[in-house]
Structures are given as C-alpha cells and as structure tokens.
Amino acid sequence: MTTYTVTIANRDNATYQVDARRPLLDALRDQGVDLPYGCKYGGCITCAAKLTDGQVDQRRQVALNNRQIAEGYVILCVARATSDITLEIGVESHDRLYRNPFLDPLKPHELKADVAAPKET
Ligand code: FES
C-alpha cells in the first residue's frame, strides 16, 4: 500500500498518513479531520481545499474551472494524493475560490474546455 503524508498548513501543520488509493476527504475524515462536504462525487465544490505543495489526481472532479485549478484548488472527495502534499482546508482556504462574475468575468481560457469550445453551426 502506498501512503503519503498530508500536512494541513492552517491546522498547525498537523500531518496525516493517507492511502494513495483513497479520496482525501475519506482518508482525512476517518482520522478525525473536520472537513465540509456535500455531494461526494466531485460536483458541488463544498469540499474544495487549496493545495499549496505536492500533487493530486483529481481527474474525476467536475466542479472546478481552469482558473480555480490554476489557483491550486482541489476537490477532496475525489482527489487522491500522488505525492506528499500540503493543504489549506475549510472556508479560510476559499478566499480565491469564488469571484464576482460581473466585476471580474472569466476569460475564455479559464473556462472548462467543453464550455469554451465554439458551438457547431
Ligand atoms: S463534496 Fe461535492 S464536490 Fe466534493
């Protein structure tokens, strides 16, 4: 079994060992970390956290746009660690998750690829 170390920067750098095959949300909650969640299939964004170091596989998520991914957000209910990682969790980590679309609209390259693609006419 491959395990990685998860450091939670905004919880006094607490560390946890997680199984690389398990979603981070489950692996951390099982060890007593209080994390918000909703759908648990990668669609609602409630469980988003900010990855500040390391790598995850979150190919199954559908909640984040490219801008949010570029800011380091990860969807813990589907993301699995692929290295030792450092996270910021909870609402404190959501400072850059949302923005006002009227004041600061997304650029085409920040949208999901299927949304940004021109329509067939
Ligand atoms: S709980 Fe809904 S996206 Fe993770």
Tab-separated table of C-alpha atoms and ligand atoms in Angstrom:
chain	number	residue	atom	x	y	z
A	1	MET	CA	0.000	0.000	0.000
A	2	THR	CA	1.370	3.390	-0.966
A	3	THR	CA	0.895	6.085	1.640
A	4	TYR	CA	1.636	9.766	1.525
A	5	THR	CA	1.889	12.434	4.187
A	6	VAL	CA	-0.720	15.192	4.176
A	7	THR	CA	0.229	18.372	6.035
A	8	ILE	CA	-2.602	20.757	6.885
A	9	ALA	CA	-0.977	24.168	6.919
A	10	ASN	CA	-3.849	26.021	8.562
A	11	ARG	CA	-4.303	23.445	11.336
A	12	ASP	CA	-0.898	23.933	12.976
A	13	ASN	CA	0.769	21.853	10.238
A	14	ALA	CA	-0.874	18.685	11.518
A	15	THR	CA	0.211	15.651	9.498
A	16	TYR	CA	-1.689	12.541	8.483
A	17	GLN	CA	-0.788	9.420	6.540
A	18	VAL	CA	-3.207	8.633	3.711
A	19	ASP	CA	-3.635	5.650	1.413
A	20	ALA	CA	-2.920	6.750	-2.150
A	21	ARG	CA	-5.986	4.848	-3.404
A	22	ARG	CA	-8.499	6.625	-1.158
A	23	PRO	CA	-10.093	10.029	-1.721
A	24	LEU	CA	-8.512	12.587	0.583
A	25	LEU	CA	-11.878	13.538	2.079
A	26	ASP	CA	-12.481	9.993	3.352
A	27	ALA	CA	-8.895	9.363	4.381
A	28	LEU	CA	-8.721	12.569	6.439
A	29	ARG	CA	-12.211	12.404	7.928
A	30	ASP	CA	-11.515	8.862	9.122
A	31	GLN	CA	-8.625	10.350	11.105
A	32	GLY	CA	-10.806	12.975	12.722
A	33	VAL	CA	-10.213	15.961	10.443
A	34	ASP	CA	-13.359	18.085	10.307
A	35	LEU	CA	-13.986	18.777	6.613
A	36	PRO	CA	-17.084	20.121	4.887
A	37	TYR	CA	-18.644	18.097	2.085
A	38	GLY	CA	-21.843	17.739	0.124
A	39	CYS	CA	-22.248	15.519	-2.923
A	40	LYS	CA	-19.091	13.395	-2.544
A	41	TYR	CA	-18.842	12.890	-6.306
A	42	GLY	CA	-16.870	15.977	-7.292
A	43	GLY	CA	-19.759	18.145	-8.437
A	44	CYS	CA	-20.723	20.659	-5.737
A	45	ILE	CA	-17.398	22.336	-4.718
A	46	THR	CA	-18.234	22.229	-0.978
A	47	CYS	CA	-15.156	20.147	-0.168
A	48	ALA	CA	-12.672	22.334	-2.066
A	49	ALA	CA	-9.315	22.881	-0.380
A	50	LYS	CA	-6.185	24.645	-1.532
A	51	LEU	CA	-3.158	22.562	-2.482
A	52	THR	CA	-0.024	24.552	-1.680
A	53	ASP	CA	2.540	21.800	-2.241
A	54	GLY	CA	2.643	18.404	-3.948
A	55	GLN	CA	0.423	16.671	-6.476
A	56	VAL	CA	-3.013	15.054	-6.534
A	57	ASP	CA	-5.020	13.143	-9.099
A	58	GLN	CA	-8.440	14.793	-9.307
A	59	ARG	CA	-9.428	13.830	-12.840
A	60	ARG	CA	-12.918	12.874	-11.667
A	61	GLN	CA	-13.829	16.337	-10.400
A	62	VAL	CA	-16.296	18.408	-12.430
A	63	ALA	CA	-16.819	21.337	-10.027
A	64	LEU	CA	-13.726	23.457	-10.689
A	65	ASN	CA	-12.990	25.651	-13.674
A	66	ASN	CA	-9.489	26.118	-15.028
A	67	ARG	CA	-8.953	29.353	-13.088
A	68	GLN	CA	-9.739	27.607	-9.803
A	69	ILE	CA	-7.461	24.687	-10.681
A	70	ALA	CA	-4.681	27.127	-11.562
A	71	GLU	CA	-5.165	28.766	-8.125
A	72	GLY	CA	-4.436	25.364	-6.570
A	73	TYR	CA	-7.927	24.247	-5.607
A	74	VAL	CA	-8.573	20.562	-5.251
A	75	ILE	CA	-11.789	18.640	-4.721
A	76	LEU	CA	-11.078	16.444	-1.733
A	77	CYS	CA	-13.954	13.989	-2.239
A	78	VAL	CA	-12.399	12.669	-5.457
A	79	ALA	CA	-8.743	13.791	-5.242
A	80	ARG	CA	-6.119	11.230	-4.319
A	81	ALA	CA	-2.605	12.143	-3.283
A	82	THR	CA	0.132	11.223	-5.756
A	83	SER	CA	2.914	12.668	-3.591
A	84	ASP	CA	3.293	14.109	-0.102
A	85	ILE	CA	1.063	17.185	-0.089
A	86	THR	CA	0.294	20.326	1.878
A	87	LEU	CA	-3.282	21.609	2.035
A	88	GLU	CA	-5.179	24.557	3.433
A	89	ILE	CA	-8.667	23.391	4.374
A	90	GLY	CA	-12.051	24.823	5.259
A	91	VAL	CA	-13.619	28.139	4.387
A	92	GLU	CA	-10.394	30.045	5.147
A	93	SER	CA	-8.931	28.373	2.078
A	94	HIS	CA	-11.810	29.600	-0.111
A	95	ASP	CA	-10.580	33.200	-0.326
A	96	ARG	CA	-9.957	32.897	-4.066
A	97	LEU	CA	-12.452	30.154	-4.858
A	98	TYR	CA	-15.257	32.461	-5.958
A	99	ARG	CA	-15.268	35.848	-7.599
A	100	ASN	CA	-17.914	38.258	-8.769
A	101	PRO	CA	-18.581	37.354	-12.417
A	102	PHE	CA	-19.907	40.851	-13.173
A	103	LEU	CA	-16.866	42.670	-11.824
A	104	ASP	CA	-14.331	40.091	-12.938
A	105	PRO	CA	-15.642	37.760	-15.680
A	106	LEU	CA	-13.830	34.592	-16.639
A	107	LYS	CA	-11.649	34.709	-19.726
A	108	PRO	CA	-12.314	32.016	-22.347
A	109	HIS	CA	-9.138	30.148	-21.443
A	110	GLU	CA	-10.298	29.958	-17.821
A	111	LEU	CA	-13.499	28.119	-18.674
A	112	LYS	CA	-13.763	24.378	-18.899
A	113	ALA	CA	-12.671	23.224	-22.346
A	114	ASP	CA	-16.127	21.967	-23.334
A	115	VAL	CA	-17.734	25.276	-22.324
A	116	ALA	CA	-15.119	27.387	-24.091
A	117	ALA	CA	-15.281	25.460	-27.372
A	118	PRO	CA	-17.150	27.300	-30.145
A	119	LYS	CA	-20.571	25.919	-30.976
A	120	GLU	CA	-21.030	23.985	-34.220
A	121	THR	CA	-23.367	25.950	-36.505
B	1	FES	S1	-18.487	17.032	-1.755
B	1	FES	FE1	-19.311	17.868	-3.583
B	1	FES	S2	-17.537	18.273	-4.775
B	1	FES	FE2	-16.754	17.212	-3.047
